[in-house]
GROMACS .gro file of C-alpha atoms in nm:
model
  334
    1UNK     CA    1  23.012  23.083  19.862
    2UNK     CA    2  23.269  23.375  19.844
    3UNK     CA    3  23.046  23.632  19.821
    4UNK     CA    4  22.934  23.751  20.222
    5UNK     CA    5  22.717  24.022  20.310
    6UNK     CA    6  22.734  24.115  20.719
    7UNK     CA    7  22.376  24.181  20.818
    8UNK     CA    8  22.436  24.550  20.913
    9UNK     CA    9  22.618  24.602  20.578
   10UNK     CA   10  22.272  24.461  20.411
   11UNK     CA   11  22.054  24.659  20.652
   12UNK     CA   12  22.212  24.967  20.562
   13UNK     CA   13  22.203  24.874  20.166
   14UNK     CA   14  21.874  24.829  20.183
   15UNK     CA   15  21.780  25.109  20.403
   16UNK     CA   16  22.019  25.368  20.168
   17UNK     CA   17  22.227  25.463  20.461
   18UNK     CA   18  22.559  25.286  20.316
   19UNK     CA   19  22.621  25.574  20.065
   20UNK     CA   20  22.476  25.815  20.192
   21UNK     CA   21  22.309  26.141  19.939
   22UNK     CA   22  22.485  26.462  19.845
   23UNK     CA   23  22.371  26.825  19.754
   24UNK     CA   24  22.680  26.806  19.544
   25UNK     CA   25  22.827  26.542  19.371
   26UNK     CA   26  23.168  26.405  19.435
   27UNK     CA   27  23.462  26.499  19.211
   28UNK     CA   28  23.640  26.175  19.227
   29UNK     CA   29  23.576  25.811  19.189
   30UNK     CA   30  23.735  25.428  19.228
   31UNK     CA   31  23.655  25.186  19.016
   32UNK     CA   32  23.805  24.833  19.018
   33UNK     CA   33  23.874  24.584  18.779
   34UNK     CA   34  24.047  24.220  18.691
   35UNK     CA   35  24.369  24.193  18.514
   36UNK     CA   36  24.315  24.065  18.158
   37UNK     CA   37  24.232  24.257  17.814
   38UNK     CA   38  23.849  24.167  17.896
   39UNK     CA   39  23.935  24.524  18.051
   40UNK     CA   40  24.044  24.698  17.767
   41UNK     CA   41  23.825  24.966  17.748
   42UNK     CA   42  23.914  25.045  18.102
   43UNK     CA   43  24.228  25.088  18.029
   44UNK     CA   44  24.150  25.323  17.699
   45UNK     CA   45  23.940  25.532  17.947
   46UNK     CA   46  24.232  25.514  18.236
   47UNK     CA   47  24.517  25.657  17.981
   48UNK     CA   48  24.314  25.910  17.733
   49UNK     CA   49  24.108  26.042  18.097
   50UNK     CA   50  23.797  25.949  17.923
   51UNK     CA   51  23.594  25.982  18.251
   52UNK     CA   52  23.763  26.321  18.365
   53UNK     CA   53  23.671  26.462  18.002
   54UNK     CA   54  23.330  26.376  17.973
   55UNK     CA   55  23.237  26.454  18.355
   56UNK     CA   56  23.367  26.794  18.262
   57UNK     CA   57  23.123  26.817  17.940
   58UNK     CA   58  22.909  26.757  18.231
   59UNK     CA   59  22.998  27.093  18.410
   60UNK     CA   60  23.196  26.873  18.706
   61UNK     CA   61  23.523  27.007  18.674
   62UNK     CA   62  23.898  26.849  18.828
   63UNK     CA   63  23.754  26.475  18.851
   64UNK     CA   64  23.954  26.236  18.965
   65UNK     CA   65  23.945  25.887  18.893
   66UNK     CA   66  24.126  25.610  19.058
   67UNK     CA   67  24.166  25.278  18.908
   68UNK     CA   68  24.212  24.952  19.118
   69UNK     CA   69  24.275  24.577  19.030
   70UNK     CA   70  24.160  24.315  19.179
   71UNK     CA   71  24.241  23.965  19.133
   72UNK     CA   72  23.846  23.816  19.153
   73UNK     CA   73  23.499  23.952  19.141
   74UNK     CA   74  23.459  23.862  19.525
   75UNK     CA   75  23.721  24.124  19.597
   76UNK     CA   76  23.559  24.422  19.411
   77UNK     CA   77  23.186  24.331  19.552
   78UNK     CA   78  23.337  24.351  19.940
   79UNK     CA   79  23.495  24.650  19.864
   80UNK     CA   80  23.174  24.776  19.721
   81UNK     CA   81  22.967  24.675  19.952
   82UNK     CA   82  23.225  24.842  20.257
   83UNK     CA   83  23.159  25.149  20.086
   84UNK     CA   84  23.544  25.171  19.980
   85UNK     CA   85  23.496  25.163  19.615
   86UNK     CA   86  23.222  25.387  19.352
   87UNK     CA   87  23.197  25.155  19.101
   88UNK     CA   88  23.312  24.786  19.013
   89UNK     CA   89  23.403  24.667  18.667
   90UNK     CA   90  23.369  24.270  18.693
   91UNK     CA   91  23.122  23.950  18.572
   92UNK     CA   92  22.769  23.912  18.528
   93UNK     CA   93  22.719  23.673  18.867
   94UNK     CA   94  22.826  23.930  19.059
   95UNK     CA   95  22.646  24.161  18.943
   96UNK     CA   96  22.300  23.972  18.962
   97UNK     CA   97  22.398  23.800  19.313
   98UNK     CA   98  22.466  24.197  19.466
   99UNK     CA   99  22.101  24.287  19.304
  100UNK     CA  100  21.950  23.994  19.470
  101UNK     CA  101  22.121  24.072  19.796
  102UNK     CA  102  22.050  24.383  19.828
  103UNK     CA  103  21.686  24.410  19.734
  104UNK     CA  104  21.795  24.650  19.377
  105UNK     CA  105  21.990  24.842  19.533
  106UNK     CA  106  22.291  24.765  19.349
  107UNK     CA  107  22.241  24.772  18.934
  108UNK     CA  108  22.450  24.734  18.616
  109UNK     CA  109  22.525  25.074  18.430
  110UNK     CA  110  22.695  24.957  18.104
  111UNK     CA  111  22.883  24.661  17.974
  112UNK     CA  112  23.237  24.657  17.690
  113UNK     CA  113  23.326  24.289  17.598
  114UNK     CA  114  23.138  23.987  17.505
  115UNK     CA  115  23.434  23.762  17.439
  116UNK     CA  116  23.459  23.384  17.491
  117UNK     CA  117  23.672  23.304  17.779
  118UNK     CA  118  23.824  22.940  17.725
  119UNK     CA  119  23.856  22.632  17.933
  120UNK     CA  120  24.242  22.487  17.916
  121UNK     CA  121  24.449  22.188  18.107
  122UNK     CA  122  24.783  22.060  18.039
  123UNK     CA  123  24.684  21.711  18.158
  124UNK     CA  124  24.658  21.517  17.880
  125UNK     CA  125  24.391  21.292  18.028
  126UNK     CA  126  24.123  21.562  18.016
  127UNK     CA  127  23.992  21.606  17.672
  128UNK     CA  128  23.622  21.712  17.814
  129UNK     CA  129  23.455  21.841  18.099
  130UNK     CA  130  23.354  21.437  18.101
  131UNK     CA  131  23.706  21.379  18.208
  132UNK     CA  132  23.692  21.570  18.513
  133UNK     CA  133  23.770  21.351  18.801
  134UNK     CA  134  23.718  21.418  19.207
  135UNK     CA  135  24.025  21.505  19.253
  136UNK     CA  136  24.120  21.736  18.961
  137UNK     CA  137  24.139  22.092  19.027
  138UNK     CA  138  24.045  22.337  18.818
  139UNK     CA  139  24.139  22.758  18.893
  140UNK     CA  140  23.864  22.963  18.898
  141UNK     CA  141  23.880  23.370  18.963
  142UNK     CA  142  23.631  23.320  19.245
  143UNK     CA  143  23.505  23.036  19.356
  144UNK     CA  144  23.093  22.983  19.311
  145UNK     CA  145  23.016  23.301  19.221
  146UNK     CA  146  23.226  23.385  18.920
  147UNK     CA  147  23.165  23.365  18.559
  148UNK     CA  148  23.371  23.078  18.514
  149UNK     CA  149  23.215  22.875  18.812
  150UNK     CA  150  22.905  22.958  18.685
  151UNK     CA  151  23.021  22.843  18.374
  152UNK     CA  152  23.098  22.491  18.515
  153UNK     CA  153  22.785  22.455  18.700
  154UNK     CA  154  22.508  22.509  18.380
  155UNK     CA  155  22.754  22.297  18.191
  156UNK     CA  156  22.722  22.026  18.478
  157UNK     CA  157  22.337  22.048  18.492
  158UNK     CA  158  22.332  21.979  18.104
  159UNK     CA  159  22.556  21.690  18.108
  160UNK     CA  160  22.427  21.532  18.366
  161UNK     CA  161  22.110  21.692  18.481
  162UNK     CA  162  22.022  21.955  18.743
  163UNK     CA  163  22.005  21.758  19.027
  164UNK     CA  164  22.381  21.759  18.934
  165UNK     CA  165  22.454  22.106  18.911
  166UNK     CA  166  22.726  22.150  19.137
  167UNK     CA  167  22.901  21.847  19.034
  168UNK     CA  168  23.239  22.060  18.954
  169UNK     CA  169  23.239  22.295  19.274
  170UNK     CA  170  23.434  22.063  19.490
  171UNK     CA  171  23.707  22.073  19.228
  172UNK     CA  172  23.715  22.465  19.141
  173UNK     CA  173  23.981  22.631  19.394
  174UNK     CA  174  24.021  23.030  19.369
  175UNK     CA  175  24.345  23.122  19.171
  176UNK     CA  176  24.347  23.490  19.004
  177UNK     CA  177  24.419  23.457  18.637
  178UNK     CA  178  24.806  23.532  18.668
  179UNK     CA  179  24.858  23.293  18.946
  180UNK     CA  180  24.649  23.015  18.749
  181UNK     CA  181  24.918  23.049  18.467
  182UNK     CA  182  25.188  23.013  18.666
  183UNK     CA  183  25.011  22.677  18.749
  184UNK     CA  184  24.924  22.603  18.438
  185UNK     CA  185  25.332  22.640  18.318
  186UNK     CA  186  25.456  22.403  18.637
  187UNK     CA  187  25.386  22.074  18.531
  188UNK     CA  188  25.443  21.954  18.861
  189UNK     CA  189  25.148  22.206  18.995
  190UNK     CA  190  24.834  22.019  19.142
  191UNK     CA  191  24.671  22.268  18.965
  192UNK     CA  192  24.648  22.128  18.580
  193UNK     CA  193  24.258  22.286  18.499
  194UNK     CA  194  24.212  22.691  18.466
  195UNK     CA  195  23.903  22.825  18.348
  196UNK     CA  196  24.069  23.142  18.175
  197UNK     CA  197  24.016  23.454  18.029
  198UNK     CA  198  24.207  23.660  17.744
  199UNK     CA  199  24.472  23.761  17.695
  200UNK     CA  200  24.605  23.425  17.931
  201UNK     CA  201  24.367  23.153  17.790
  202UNK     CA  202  24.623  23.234  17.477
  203UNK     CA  203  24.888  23.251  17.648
  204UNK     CA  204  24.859  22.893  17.790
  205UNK     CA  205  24.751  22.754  17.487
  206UNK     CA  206  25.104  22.830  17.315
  207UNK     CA  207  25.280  22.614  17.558
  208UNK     CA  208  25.322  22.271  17.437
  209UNK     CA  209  25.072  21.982  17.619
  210UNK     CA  210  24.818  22.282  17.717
  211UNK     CA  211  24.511  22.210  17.509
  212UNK     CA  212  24.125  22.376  17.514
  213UNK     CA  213  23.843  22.178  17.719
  214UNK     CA  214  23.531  22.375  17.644
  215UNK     CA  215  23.436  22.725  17.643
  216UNK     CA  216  23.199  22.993  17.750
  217UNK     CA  217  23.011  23.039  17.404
  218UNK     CA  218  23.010  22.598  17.385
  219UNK     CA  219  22.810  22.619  17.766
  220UNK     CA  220  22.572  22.907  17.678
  221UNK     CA  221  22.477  22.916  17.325
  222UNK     CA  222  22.618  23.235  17.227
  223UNK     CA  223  22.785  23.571  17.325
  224UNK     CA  224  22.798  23.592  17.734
  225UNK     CA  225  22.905  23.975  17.880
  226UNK     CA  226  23.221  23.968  18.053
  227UNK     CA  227  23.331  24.303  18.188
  228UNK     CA  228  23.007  24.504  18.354
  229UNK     CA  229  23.055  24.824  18.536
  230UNK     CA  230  22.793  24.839  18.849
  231UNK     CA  231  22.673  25.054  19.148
  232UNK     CA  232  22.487  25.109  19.382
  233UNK     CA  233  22.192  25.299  19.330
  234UNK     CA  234  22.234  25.540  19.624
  235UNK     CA  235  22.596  25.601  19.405
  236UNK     CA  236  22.400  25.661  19.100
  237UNK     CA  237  22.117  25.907  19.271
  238UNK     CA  238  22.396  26.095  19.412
  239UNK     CA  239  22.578  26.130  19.109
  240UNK     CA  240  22.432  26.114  18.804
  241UNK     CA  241  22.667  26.327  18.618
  242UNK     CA  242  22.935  26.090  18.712
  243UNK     CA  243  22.775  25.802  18.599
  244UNK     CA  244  22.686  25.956  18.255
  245UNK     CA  245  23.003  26.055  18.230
  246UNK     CA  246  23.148  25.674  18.273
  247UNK     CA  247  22.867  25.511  18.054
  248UNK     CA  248  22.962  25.789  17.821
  249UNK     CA  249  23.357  25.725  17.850
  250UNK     CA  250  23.301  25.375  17.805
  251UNK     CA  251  23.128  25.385  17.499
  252UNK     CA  252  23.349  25.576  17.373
  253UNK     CA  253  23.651  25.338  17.470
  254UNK     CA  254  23.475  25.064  17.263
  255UNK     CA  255  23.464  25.265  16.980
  256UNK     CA  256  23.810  25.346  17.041
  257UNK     CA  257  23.911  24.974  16.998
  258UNK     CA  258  23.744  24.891  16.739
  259UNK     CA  259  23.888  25.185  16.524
  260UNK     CA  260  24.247  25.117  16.642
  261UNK     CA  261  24.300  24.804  16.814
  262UNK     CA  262  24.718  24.868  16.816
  263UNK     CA  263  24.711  25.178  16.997
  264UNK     CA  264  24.382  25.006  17.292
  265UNK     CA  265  24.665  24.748  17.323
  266UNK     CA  266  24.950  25.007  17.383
  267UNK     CA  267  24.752  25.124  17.656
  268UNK     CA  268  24.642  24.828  17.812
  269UNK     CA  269  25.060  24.742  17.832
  270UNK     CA  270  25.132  25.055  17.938
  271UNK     CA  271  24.889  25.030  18.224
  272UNK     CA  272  24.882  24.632  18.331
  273UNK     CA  273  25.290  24.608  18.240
  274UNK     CA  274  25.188  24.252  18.030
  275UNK     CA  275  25.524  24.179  17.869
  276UNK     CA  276  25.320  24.000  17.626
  277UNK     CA  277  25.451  24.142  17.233
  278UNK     CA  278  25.188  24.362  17.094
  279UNK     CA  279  25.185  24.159  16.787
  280UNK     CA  280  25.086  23.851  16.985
  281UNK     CA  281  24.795  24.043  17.189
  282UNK     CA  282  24.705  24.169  16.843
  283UNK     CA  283  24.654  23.847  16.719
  284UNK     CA  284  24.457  23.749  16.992
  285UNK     CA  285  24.223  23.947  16.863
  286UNK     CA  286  24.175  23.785  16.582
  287UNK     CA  287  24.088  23.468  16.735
  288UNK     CA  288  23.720  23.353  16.726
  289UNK     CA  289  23.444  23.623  16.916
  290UNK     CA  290  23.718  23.834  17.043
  291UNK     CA  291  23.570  24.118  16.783
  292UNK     CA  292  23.338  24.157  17.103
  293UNK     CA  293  23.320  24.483  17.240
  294UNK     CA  294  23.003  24.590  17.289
  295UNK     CA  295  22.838  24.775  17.569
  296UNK     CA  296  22.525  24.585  17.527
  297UNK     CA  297  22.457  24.320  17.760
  298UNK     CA  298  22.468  23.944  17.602
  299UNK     CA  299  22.357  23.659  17.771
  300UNK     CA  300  22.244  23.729  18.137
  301UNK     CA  301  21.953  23.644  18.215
  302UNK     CA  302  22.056  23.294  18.143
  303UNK     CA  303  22.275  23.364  18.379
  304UNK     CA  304  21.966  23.492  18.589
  305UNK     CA  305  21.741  23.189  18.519
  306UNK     CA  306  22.047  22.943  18.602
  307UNK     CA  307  22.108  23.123  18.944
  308UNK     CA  308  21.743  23.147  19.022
  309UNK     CA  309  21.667  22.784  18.952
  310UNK     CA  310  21.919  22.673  19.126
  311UNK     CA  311  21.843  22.873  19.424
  312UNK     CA  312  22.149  23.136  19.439
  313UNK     CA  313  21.902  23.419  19.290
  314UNK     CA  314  21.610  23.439  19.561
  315UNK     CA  315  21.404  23.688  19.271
  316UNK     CA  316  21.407  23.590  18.975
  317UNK     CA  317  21.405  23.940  18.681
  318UNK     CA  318  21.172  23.998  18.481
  319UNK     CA  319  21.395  24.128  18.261
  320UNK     CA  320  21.731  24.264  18.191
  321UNK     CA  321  21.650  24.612  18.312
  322UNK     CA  322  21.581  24.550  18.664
  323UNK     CA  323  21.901  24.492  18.728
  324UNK     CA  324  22.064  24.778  18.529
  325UNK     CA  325  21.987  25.128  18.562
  326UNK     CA  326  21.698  25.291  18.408
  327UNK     CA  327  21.949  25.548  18.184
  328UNK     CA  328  22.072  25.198  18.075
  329UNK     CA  329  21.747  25.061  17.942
  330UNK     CA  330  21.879  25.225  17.564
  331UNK     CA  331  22.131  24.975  17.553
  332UNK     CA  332  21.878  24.704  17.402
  333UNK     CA  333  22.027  24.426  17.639
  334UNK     CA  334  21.926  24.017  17.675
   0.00000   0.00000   0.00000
């Protein structure tokens, strides 16, 4: 499994001596993200300084955020968990995994997209996930842990029972989503399977021979939470003006989108530099789900009871609200 946790880096999470409290809070904060416009709102809150302005409705003036992208969800949980970013902006498995780890010391704050991320191949011999064959590879974000691997894995224990379940690991290998297209493009690429995300599930499926396999609402039954921002809760203690500020900002991003969709997208080109036509990421939009921004989480504790049953979780919630914050319990969650 990707995700690793040193035993002195767990010791000190769970004895609150990673992050350590201040008197004061801080005046400037990281937070990391994927590439994709699952992180739309992040980049509506990155150009319009959402964060600074609502951390200064706060009374913490001159905030500075800094903005990082990472490639997978493992990334952003190491650097969390080394202390060298605030805040990480990735899947639900992560998310649950870190608040397993750590005993609750690491917990969900707010949530913006719900969309269906999309299953693709350009070999013509896969239809289904019934297709897959030993050797067939299919890219993944992050191996085992991601929301895509997950994916695969509650998808395997339905088609062919739970004893099953990680039927698909052996052939998921860890490609970041603009790597996997590249694959995806080269015919002669061993890699012919990518578990996607938007706007690059799309993407792939305009080039001739690339076809859809299954998909994230066809494994779960519904609307799954993509993008999550989380903490630790030593973070959160420290600097609760902060994170109201970012649950605010974020909200506010959504609503952003939803009321002008053109001018989210400007912003997510002007910050990712996706030479994708605005007209084409606007009609992504339009596809099916991709109406999806919400800041309410959808769909993880399936996630949860998947993980737990299957031994990954060693606690299995309650509920959705032990592993978010308690200023997040208004969000009316599943």
């Amino acid at each position: 499994m990707r995700l690793f946790i040193s035993g002195m880096t767990a010791l000190a999470i769970a004895l609150g001596l990673a992050w350590p409290s201040h008197a004061q809070e801080k005046t400037n904060i990281s937070i990391t993200r994927q590439p994709g416009i699952l992180y739309l709102a992040s980049h509506v809150m990155e150009t319009q300084k959402l964060i600074e302005k609502d951390a200064a409705k706060e009374g913490l003036e001159g905030v500075t955020v800094e903005w990082r992208t990472f490639s997978g969800g493992g990334a952003q949980t190491d650097a969390l968990l080394a202390g060298n970013v605030d805040v990480v902006n990735t899947g639900t498995g992560n998310l649950l995994l870190l608040w397993d780890r750590t005993r609750g010391k690491v917990k969900g704050i707010i949530t913006s997209s719900a969309q269906p991320v999309i299953m693709v191949s350009n070999d013509p011999r896969v239809k289904t996930l019934k297709d897959i064959q030993p050797s067939d590879k299919i890219a993944v974000p992050t191996v085992g842990v991601s929301t895509q691997a997950i994916l695969l894995q509650i998808a395997a224990a339905k088609m062919y029972g739970d004893d099953q379940v990680r039927k698909f690991d052996a052939n998921t290998v860890q490609l970041g989503h603009p790597d996997a297209v590249a694959a995806i493009a080269n015919p002669n690429h061993e890699v012919k399977n990518h578990f996607s995300a938007p706007p690059f599930q799309y993407v792939e499926l305009k080039r001739q021979g690339v076809h859809r396999v299954t998909d994230s609402r066809e494994i779960i039954g519904g609307a799954l939470t993509q993008a999550t921002f989380f903490t630790t809760t030593a973070f959160a203690e420290a600097n609760p003006k902060l994170v109201k500020a970012l649950r605010s900002a974020t909200e506010e991003a959504v609503a952003f989108i939803k009321k002008d969709p053109r001018a989210a997208l400007e912003a997510y080109k002007t910050v990712s530099g996706d030479k994708t036509s605005l007209d084409d990421l606007l009609a992504m939009l339009k596809e099916p789900g991709m109406d999806e921004w919400r800041t309410d989480p959808q769909g993880t504790m399936k996630f949860a009871e998947h993980l737990y049953k299957i031994g990954t979780l060693k606690s299995m919630p309650k509920t959705w609200t032990d592993y978010y914050l308690p200023d997040s319990v208004y969000l009316n969650g599943n």
